[in-house]
Amino acid sequence: TMPKEPAVLRQNILDTTAAILACGIDPKKCFLFRQSLVPEHAELAWILGCLTNVPRLLRLPQWKMKRASQNNEGTVGLLTYPVLQTADILLYKSTHVPVGEDQVLHLELAQDIAQHFNKKYGEFFPVPKAILSEL
């Protein structure tokens, strides 16, 4: 949600890809792609954002904490980031999502949005369940 220098962003993408491959992910067995090259992520985020009420987003602790650290100058991108996360999850019709404790509320938002969408337009998205990581 913060502007990045293009060269730094490109390098971060390469570094992250290298780290994923170093962890043993086999590109012959799974798809690796740059999310920003898939316009459906942003398109679905827009649609879901039109179904999400602002007061719900304002109550998320991550918004409150980050906004406070930015002298109450939080951006729309920061506020709506959980809706983009929801789009990332729902676009692939994910049924289970590995999350840490700090992301449980964002997954609950994704569940609520999926249920709201399904109620309004018919059963389309599975309601994703959390797989809590253990440290």
Short mmCIF file of N, CA and C in Angstrom, two decimals:
data_model
loop_
_atom_site.label_atom_id
_atom_site.label_comp_id
_atom_site.label_asym_id
_atom_site.label_seq_id
_atom_site.Cartn_x
_atom_site.Cartn_y
_atom_site.Cartn_z
N THR A 1 0.81 -1.20 0.00
CA THR A 1 0.00 0.00 0.00
C THR A 1 0.85 1.26 0.00
N MET A 2 2.15 1.08 -0.01
CA MET A 2 3.07 2.23 -0.04
C MET A 2 3.76 2.26 -1.40
N PRO A 3 3.92 3.47 -1.97
CA PRO A 3 4.61 3.56 -3.26
C PRO A 3 6.03 2.99 -3.18
N LYS A 4 6.43 2.30 -4.24
CA LYS A 4 7.77 1.71 -4.31
C LYS A 4 8.45 2.21 -5.58
N GLU A 5 9.75 2.32 -5.52
CA GLU A 5 10.53 2.63 -6.71
C GLU A 5 10.41 1.43 -7.65
N PRO A 6 10.16 1.66 -8.94
CA PRO A 6 9.99 0.55 -9.87
C PRO A 6 11.14 -0.46 -9.86
N ALA A 7 12.37 0.02 -9.80
CA ALA A 7 13.52 -0.90 -9.80
C ALA A 7 13.53 -1.77 -8.55
N VAL A 8 13.19 -1.17 -7.41
CA VAL A 8 13.13 -1.92 -6.15
C VAL A 8 12.01 -2.95 -6.21
N LEU A 9 10.87 -2.57 -6.73
CA LEU A 9 9.75 -3.49 -6.85
C LEU A 9 10.11 -4.67 -7.74
N ARG A 10 10.74 -4.40 -8.89
CA ARG A 10 11.15 -5.49 -9.80
C ARG A 10 12.12 -6.43 -9.09
N GLN A 11 13.05 -5.87 -8.34
CA GLN A 11 14.02 -6.71 -7.63
C GLN A 11 13.34 -7.53 -6.54
N ASN A 12 12.38 -6.92 -5.84
CA ASN A 12 11.64 -7.65 -4.80
C ASN A 12 10.89 -8.84 -5.40
N ILE A 13 10.32 -8.65 -6.59
CA ILE A 13 9.61 -9.74 -7.27
C ILE A 13 10.58 -10.88 -7.58
N LEU A 14 11.76 -10.54 -8.09
CA LEU A 14 12.76 -11.57 -8.39
C LEU A 14 13.24 -12.26 -7.13
N ASP A 15 13.49 -11.49 -6.06
CA ASP A 15 13.96 -12.07 -4.80
C ASP A 15 12.91 -13.00 -4.20
N THR A 16 11.65 -12.59 -4.26
CA THR A 16 10.58 -13.43 -3.71
C THR A 16 10.45 -14.71 -4.52
N THR A 17 10.54 -14.61 -5.83
CA THR A 17 10.48 -15.79 -6.68
C THR A 17 11.62 -16.74 -6.36
N ALA A 18 12.81 -16.20 -6.20
CA ALA A 18 13.97 -17.03 -5.87
C ALA A 18 13.77 -17.72 -4.52
N ALA A 19 13.22 -17.00 -3.54
CA ALA A 19 12.98 -17.59 -2.22
C ALA A 19 11.96 -18.72 -2.30
N ILE A 20 10.91 -18.52 -3.09
CA ILE A 20 9.89 -19.57 -3.26
C ILE A 20 10.51 -20.81 -3.87
N LEU A 21 11.31 -20.62 -4.90
CA LEU A 21 11.96 -21.77 -5.56
C LEU A 21 12.96 -22.44 -4.61
N ALA A 22 13.68 -21.63 -3.82
CA ALA A 22 14.65 -22.18 -2.87
C ALA A 22 13.97 -23.00 -1.77
N CYS A 23 12.71 -22.71 -1.50
CA CYS A 23 11.96 -23.47 -0.49
C CYS A 23 11.53 -24.84 -1.02
N GLY A 24 11.74 -25.07 -2.31
CA GLY A 24 11.41 -26.37 -2.86
C GLY A 24 10.15 -26.42 -3.70
N ILE A 25 9.54 -25.28 -3.94
CA ILE A 25 8.36 -25.27 -4.81
C ILE A 25 8.81 -25.65 -6.22
N ASP A 26 8.17 -26.65 -6.79
CA ASP A 26 8.53 -27.14 -8.11
C ASP A 26 7.62 -26.51 -9.16
N PRO A 27 8.17 -25.63 -10.01
CA PRO A 27 7.33 -24.96 -11.01
C PRO A 27 6.76 -25.92 -12.05
N LYS A 28 7.23 -27.17 -12.06
CA LYS A 28 6.64 -28.18 -12.96
C LYS A 28 5.36 -28.76 -12.36
N LYS A 29 5.16 -28.53 -11.06
CA LYS A 29 4.00 -29.09 -10.37
C LYS A 29 3.01 -28.03 -9.92
N CYS A 30 3.37 -26.77 -10.02
CA CYS A 30 2.46 -25.71 -9.60
C CYS A 30 2.67 -24.49 -10.49
N PHE A 31 1.74 -23.58 -10.41
CA PHE A 31 1.82 -22.36 -11.21
C PHE A 31 2.43 -21.24 -10.38
N LEU A 32 3.42 -20.60 -10.92
CA LEU A 32 3.97 -19.39 -10.32
C LEU A 32 3.65 -18.26 -11.30
N PHE A 33 3.06 -17.19 -10.77
CA PHE A 33 2.71 -16.07 -11.64
C PHE A 33 2.73 -14.79 -10.83
N ARG A 34 2.87 -13.69 -11.52
CA ARG A 34 2.83 -12.39 -10.88
C ARG A 34 1.39 -11.93 -10.83
N GLN A 35 0.87 -11.80 -9.63
CA GLN A 35 -0.53 -11.44 -9.43
C GLN A 35 -0.89 -10.15 -10.16
N SER A 36 0.02 -9.21 -10.22
CA SER A 36 -0.29 -7.93 -10.85
C SER A 36 -0.54 -8.07 -12.35
N LEU A 37 -0.19 -9.20 -12.94
CA LEU A 37 -0.44 -9.43 -14.36
C LEU A 37 -1.81 -10.07 -14.61
N VAL A 38 -2.55 -10.34 -13.53
CA VAL A 38 -3.88 -10.95 -13.65
C VAL A 38 -4.91 -9.88 -13.30
N PRO A 39 -5.52 -9.23 -14.29
CA PRO A 39 -6.43 -8.12 -14.02
C PRO A 39 -7.67 -8.53 -13.22
N GLU A 40 -8.01 -9.80 -13.23
CA GLU A 40 -9.20 -10.24 -12.49
C GLU A 40 -9.08 -10.01 -10.99
N HIS A 41 -7.86 -9.97 -10.46
CA HIS A 41 -7.70 -9.67 -9.03
C HIS A 41 -8.27 -8.29 -8.70
N ALA A 42 -7.83 -7.29 -9.46
CA ALA A 42 -8.30 -5.92 -9.22
C ALA A 42 -9.78 -5.78 -9.58
N GLU A 43 -10.21 -6.46 -10.64
CA GLU A 43 -11.62 -6.37 -11.05
C GLU A 43 -12.53 -6.95 -9.98
N LEU A 44 -12.18 -8.12 -9.45
CA LEU A 44 -13.01 -8.71 -8.40
C LEU A 44 -12.95 -7.86 -7.13
N ALA A 45 -11.78 -7.31 -6.82
CA ALA A 45 -11.67 -6.45 -5.64
C ALA A 45 -12.62 -5.26 -5.77
N TRP A 46 -12.75 -4.70 -6.96
CA TRP A 46 -13.67 -3.58 -7.17
C TRP A 46 -15.11 -4.03 -6.91
N ILE A 47 -15.49 -5.15 -7.47
CA ILE A 47 -16.86 -5.65 -7.29
C ILE A 47 -17.13 -5.91 -5.81
N LEU A 48 -16.20 -6.58 -5.14
CA LEU A 48 -16.40 -6.89 -3.72
C LEU A 48 -16.38 -5.63 -2.87
N GLY A 49 -15.56 -4.65 -3.27
CA GLY A 49 -15.53 -3.38 -2.55
C GLY A 49 -16.88 -2.67 -2.61
N CYS A 50 -17.59 -2.87 -3.70
CA CYS A 50 -18.93 -2.27 -3.83
C CYS A 50 -19.96 -2.98 -2.95
N LEU A 51 -19.60 -4.13 -2.40
CA LEU A 51 -20.50 -4.87 -1.51
C LEU A 51 -20.07 -4.78 -0.04
N THR A 52 -18.97 -4.09 0.23
CA THR A 52 -18.39 -4.05 1.57
C THR A 52 -18.62 -2.68 2.18
N ASN A 53 -19.13 -2.65 3.42
CA ASN A 53 -19.38 -1.34 4.00
C ASN A 53 -18.14 -0.79 4.71
N VAL A 54 -17.96 0.51 4.60
CA VAL A 54 -16.78 1.19 5.12
C VAL A 54 -16.65 1.02 6.64
N PRO A 55 -17.73 1.15 7.43
CA PRO A 55 -17.56 0.99 8.87
C PRO A 55 -16.92 -0.35 9.25
N ARG A 56 -17.21 -1.42 8.50
CA ARG A 56 -16.60 -2.72 8.80
C ARG A 56 -15.09 -2.65 8.60
N LEU A 57 -14.66 -2.01 7.54
CA LEU A 57 -13.22 -1.89 7.29
C LEU A 57 -12.54 -1.00 8.33
N LEU A 58 -13.23 0.05 8.75
CA LEU A 58 -12.65 0.97 9.74
C LEU A 58 -12.45 0.31 11.10
N ARG A 59 -13.16 -0.77 11.37
CA ARG A 59 -13.03 -1.47 12.66
C ARG A 59 -11.87 -2.45 12.69
N LEU A 60 -11.28 -2.76 11.56
CA LEU A 60 -10.18 -3.73 11.54
C LEU A 60 -8.97 -3.17 12.27
N PRO A 61 -8.40 -3.95 13.18
CA PRO A 61 -7.27 -3.47 13.99
C PRO A 61 -6.06 -3.06 13.15
N GLN A 62 -5.80 -3.79 12.05
CA GLN A 62 -4.65 -3.44 11.23
C GLN A 62 -4.79 -2.04 10.65
N TRP A 63 -6.00 -1.67 10.25
CA TRP A 63 -6.25 -0.32 9.73
C TRP A 63 -5.96 0.70 10.82
N LYS A 64 -6.49 0.45 12.01
CA LYS A 64 -6.30 1.40 13.10
C LYS A 64 -4.82 1.58 13.43
N MET A 65 -4.08 0.47 13.50
CA MET A 65 -2.65 0.55 13.86
C MET A 65 -1.84 1.25 12.77
N LYS A 66 -2.03 0.86 11.52
CA LYS A 66 -1.24 1.45 10.44
C LYS A 66 -1.61 2.91 10.23
N ARG A 67 -2.88 3.23 10.37
CA ARG A 67 -3.32 4.61 10.22
C ARG A 67 -2.68 5.48 11.30
N ALA A 68 -2.65 4.96 12.52
CA ALA A 68 -2.03 5.71 13.62
C ALA A 68 -0.55 5.94 13.35
N SER A 69 0.12 4.93 12.77
CA SER A 69 1.56 5.08 12.49
C SER A 69 1.80 6.04 11.33
N GLN A 70 0.76 6.37 10.57
CA GLN A 70 0.88 7.31 9.46
C GLN A 70 0.25 8.65 9.81
N ASN A 71 0.22 8.99 11.10
CA ASN A 71 -0.33 10.26 11.57
C ASN A 71 -1.76 10.48 11.09
N ASN A 72 -2.57 9.43 11.18
CA ASN A 72 -3.99 9.48 10.78
C ASN A 72 -4.19 9.87 9.32
N GLU A 73 -3.21 9.58 8.50
CA GLU A 73 -3.29 9.90 7.07
C GLU A 73 -3.42 8.63 6.24
N GLY A 74 -4.07 7.60 6.77
CA GLY A 74 -4.21 6.33 6.06
C GLY A 74 -4.82 6.53 4.68
N THR A 75 -4.36 5.75 3.72
CA THR A 75 -4.83 5.87 2.35
C THR A 75 -6.01 4.94 2.08
N VAL A 76 -6.70 5.20 0.98
CA VAL A 76 -7.78 4.32 0.55
C VAL A 76 -7.23 2.92 0.27
N GLY A 77 -6.04 2.85 -0.30
CA GLY A 77 -5.41 1.56 -0.57
C GLY A 77 -5.22 0.76 0.70
N LEU A 78 -4.79 1.42 1.76
CA LEU A 78 -4.62 0.76 3.05
C LEU A 78 -5.97 0.29 3.60
N LEU A 79 -6.97 1.14 3.48
CA LEU A 79 -8.30 0.79 3.99
C LEU A 79 -8.89 -0.40 3.24
N THR A 80 -8.73 -0.42 1.92
CA THR A 80 -9.38 -1.45 1.11
C THR A 80 -8.51 -2.67 0.86
N TYR A 81 -7.29 -2.68 1.40
CA TYR A 81 -6.40 -3.83 1.19
C TYR A 81 -7.06 -5.15 1.61
N PRO A 82 -7.79 -5.22 2.72
CA PRO A 82 -8.45 -6.48 3.08
C PRO A 82 -9.46 -6.96 2.03
N VAL A 83 -10.04 -6.03 1.28
CA VAL A 83 -10.97 -6.42 0.20
C VAL A 83 -10.16 -7.04 -0.94
N LEU A 84 -8.98 -6.50 -1.23
CA LEU A 84 -8.11 -7.10 -2.24
C LEU A 84 -7.68 -8.50 -1.79
N GLN A 85 -7.36 -8.65 -0.50
CA GLN A 85 -7.02 -9.98 0.01
C GLN A 85 -8.19 -10.94 -0.19
N THR A 86 -9.40 -10.45 0.06
CA THR A 86 -10.59 -11.27 -0.14
C THR A 86 -10.70 -11.69 -1.60
N ALA A 87 -10.47 -10.76 -2.51
CA ALA A 87 -10.52 -11.09 -3.94
C ALA A 87 -9.47 -12.14 -4.28
N ASP A 88 -8.28 -12.02 -3.69
CA ASP A 88 -7.22 -13.01 -3.94
C ASP A 88 -7.66 -14.41 -3.52
N ILE A 89 -8.39 -14.48 -2.43
CA ILE A 89 -8.86 -15.77 -1.91
C ILE A 89 -10.02 -16.30 -2.74
N LEU A 90 -11.01 -15.44 -2.98
CA LEU A 90 -12.24 -15.91 -3.64
C LEU A 90 -12.05 -16.16 -5.13
N LEU A 91 -11.15 -15.42 -5.76
CA LEU A 91 -10.95 -15.58 -7.20
C LEU A 91 -10.64 -17.03 -7.57
N TYR A 92 -9.91 -17.71 -6.69
CA TYR A 92 -9.52 -19.10 -6.96
C TYR A 92 -10.43 -20.10 -6.24
N LYS A 93 -11.53 -19.57 -5.71
CA LYS A 93 -12.52 -20.40 -5.01
C LYS A 93 -11.85 -21.27 -3.94
N SER A 94 -10.96 -20.63 -3.19
CA SER A 94 -10.24 -21.33 -2.11
C SER A 94 -11.20 -21.77 -1.03
N THR A 95 -10.99 -22.96 -0.55
CA THR A 95 -11.84 -23.48 0.54
C THR A 95 -11.14 -23.39 1.89
N HIS A 96 -9.81 -23.39 1.87
CA HIS A 96 -9.02 -23.30 3.09
C HIS A 96 -7.84 -22.36 2.84
N VAL A 97 -7.54 -21.54 3.85
CA VAL A 97 -6.49 -20.53 3.69
C VAL A 97 -5.57 -20.58 4.91
N PRO A 98 -4.27 -20.80 4.70
CA PRO A 98 -3.34 -20.76 5.85
C PRO A 98 -3.14 -19.31 6.29
N VAL A 99 -3.41 -19.04 7.55
CA VAL A 99 -3.26 -17.69 8.09
C VAL A 99 -2.62 -17.74 9.47
N GLY A 100 -2.00 -16.64 9.83
CA GLY A 100 -1.54 -16.45 11.19
C GLY A 100 -2.63 -15.77 11.99
N GLU A 101 -2.46 -15.73 13.28
CA GLU A 101 -3.48 -15.12 14.17
C GLU A 101 -3.80 -13.68 13.75
N ASP A 102 -2.77 -12.96 13.26
CA ASP A 102 -2.97 -11.55 12.92
C ASP A 102 -3.84 -11.36 11.67
N GLN A 103 -4.12 -12.44 10.95
CA GLN A 103 -4.92 -12.32 9.74
C GLN A 103 -6.31 -12.96 9.87
N VAL A 104 -6.64 -13.46 11.05
CA VAL A 104 -7.93 -14.13 11.25
C VAL A 104 -9.10 -13.18 10.94
N LEU A 105 -9.00 -11.94 11.40
CA LEU A 105 -10.10 -10.99 11.15
C LEU A 105 -10.25 -10.70 9.65
N HIS A 106 -9.15 -10.69 8.92
CA HIS A 106 -9.24 -10.48 7.48
C HIS A 106 -9.91 -11.68 6.81
N LEU A 107 -9.62 -12.87 7.30
CA LEU A 107 -10.28 -14.04 6.73
C LEU A 107 -11.76 -14.05 7.09
N GLU A 108 -12.09 -13.60 8.30
CA GLU A 108 -13.51 -13.48 8.66
C GLU A 108 -14.22 -12.49 7.74
N LEU A 109 -13.54 -11.41 7.36
CA LEU A 109 -14.10 -10.47 6.40
C LEU A 109 -14.34 -11.19 5.07
N ALA A 110 -13.37 -11.98 4.62
CA ALA A 110 -13.53 -12.73 3.38
C ALA A 110 -14.72 -13.68 3.47
N GLN A 111 -14.90 -14.32 4.60
CA GLN A 111 -16.05 -15.22 4.79
C GLN A 111 -17.36 -14.44 4.69
N ASP A 112 -17.40 -13.29 5.37
CA ASP A 112 -18.62 -12.47 5.35
C ASP A 112 -18.93 -11.97 3.94
N ILE A 113 -17.89 -11.54 3.22
CA ILE A 113 -18.11 -11.03 1.87
C ILE A 113 -18.58 -12.16 0.96
N ALA A 114 -17.98 -13.34 1.08
CA ALA A 114 -18.41 -14.49 0.27
C ALA A 114 -19.88 -14.82 0.54
N GLN A 115 -20.24 -14.84 1.82
CA GLN A 115 -21.63 -15.15 2.17
C GLN A 115 -22.59 -14.08 1.64
N HIS A 116 -22.20 -12.83 1.74
CA HIS A 116 -23.04 -11.73 1.25
C HIS A 116 -23.21 -11.84 -0.27
N PHE A 117 -22.11 -12.08 -0.98
CA PHE A 117 -22.17 -12.23 -2.43
C PHE A 117 -23.09 -13.39 -2.81
N ASN A 118 -22.90 -14.52 -2.13
CA ASN A 118 -23.70 -15.71 -2.43
C ASN A 118 -25.18 -15.49 -2.15
N LYS A 119 -25.47 -14.77 -1.09
CA LYS A 119 -26.87 -14.49 -0.75
C LYS A 119 -27.51 -13.60 -1.82
N LYS A 120 -26.74 -12.64 -2.30
CA LYS A 120 -27.26 -11.67 -3.27
C LYS A 120 -27.34 -12.25 -4.69
N TYR A 121 -26.35 -13.06 -5.07
CA TYR A 121 -26.25 -13.49 -6.47
C TYR A 121 -26.36 -15.01 -6.67
N GLY A 122 -26.52 -15.76 -5.60
CA GLY A 122 -26.57 -17.22 -5.72
C GLY A 122 -25.24 -17.83 -5.32
N GLU A 123 -25.28 -19.09 -4.94
CA GLU A 123 -24.07 -19.77 -4.47
C GLU A 123 -23.00 -19.77 -5.57
N PHE A 124 -21.90 -19.10 -5.30
CA PHE A 124 -20.83 -19.01 -6.28
C PHE A 124 -19.47 -19.25 -5.63
N PHE A 125 -19.21 -18.56 -4.52
CA PHE A 125 -17.92 -18.69 -3.85
C PHE A 125 -18.03 -19.62 -2.65
N PRO A 126 -17.08 -20.54 -2.49
CA PRO A 126 -17.02 -21.28 -1.24
C PRO A 126 -16.65 -20.31 -0.11
N VAL A 127 -17.14 -20.57 1.08
CA VAL A 127 -16.78 -19.75 2.23
C VAL A 127 -15.48 -20.34 2.80
N PRO A 128 -14.38 -19.61 2.67
CA PRO A 128 -13.08 -20.18 3.05
C PRO A 128 -12.94 -20.36 4.56
N LYS A 129 -12.26 -21.43 4.92
CA LYS A 129 -11.98 -21.71 6.33
C LYS A 129 -10.49 -21.45 6.60
N ALA A 130 -10.21 -21.08 7.85
CA ALA A 130 -8.83 -20.79 8.24
C ALA A 130 -8.07 -22.07 8.57
N ILE A 131 -6.84 -22.11 8.15
CA ILE A 131 -5.89 -23.10 8.63
C ILE A 131 -4.89 -22.28 9.43
N LEU A 132 -4.98 -22.36 10.75
CA LEU A 132 -4.12 -21.54 11.59
C LEU A 132 -2.72 -22.16 11.66
N SER A 133 -1.73 -21.33 11.40
CA SER A 133 -0.35 -21.81 11.48
C SER A 133 0.09 -21.86 12.94
N GLU A 134 0.91 -22.84 13.24
CA GLU A 134 1.43 -22.97 14.59
C GLU A 134 2.90 -22.57 14.58
N LEU A 135 3.27 -21.73 15.53
CA LEU A 135 4.67 -21.29 15.60
C LEU A 135 5.44 -22.15 16.56
#
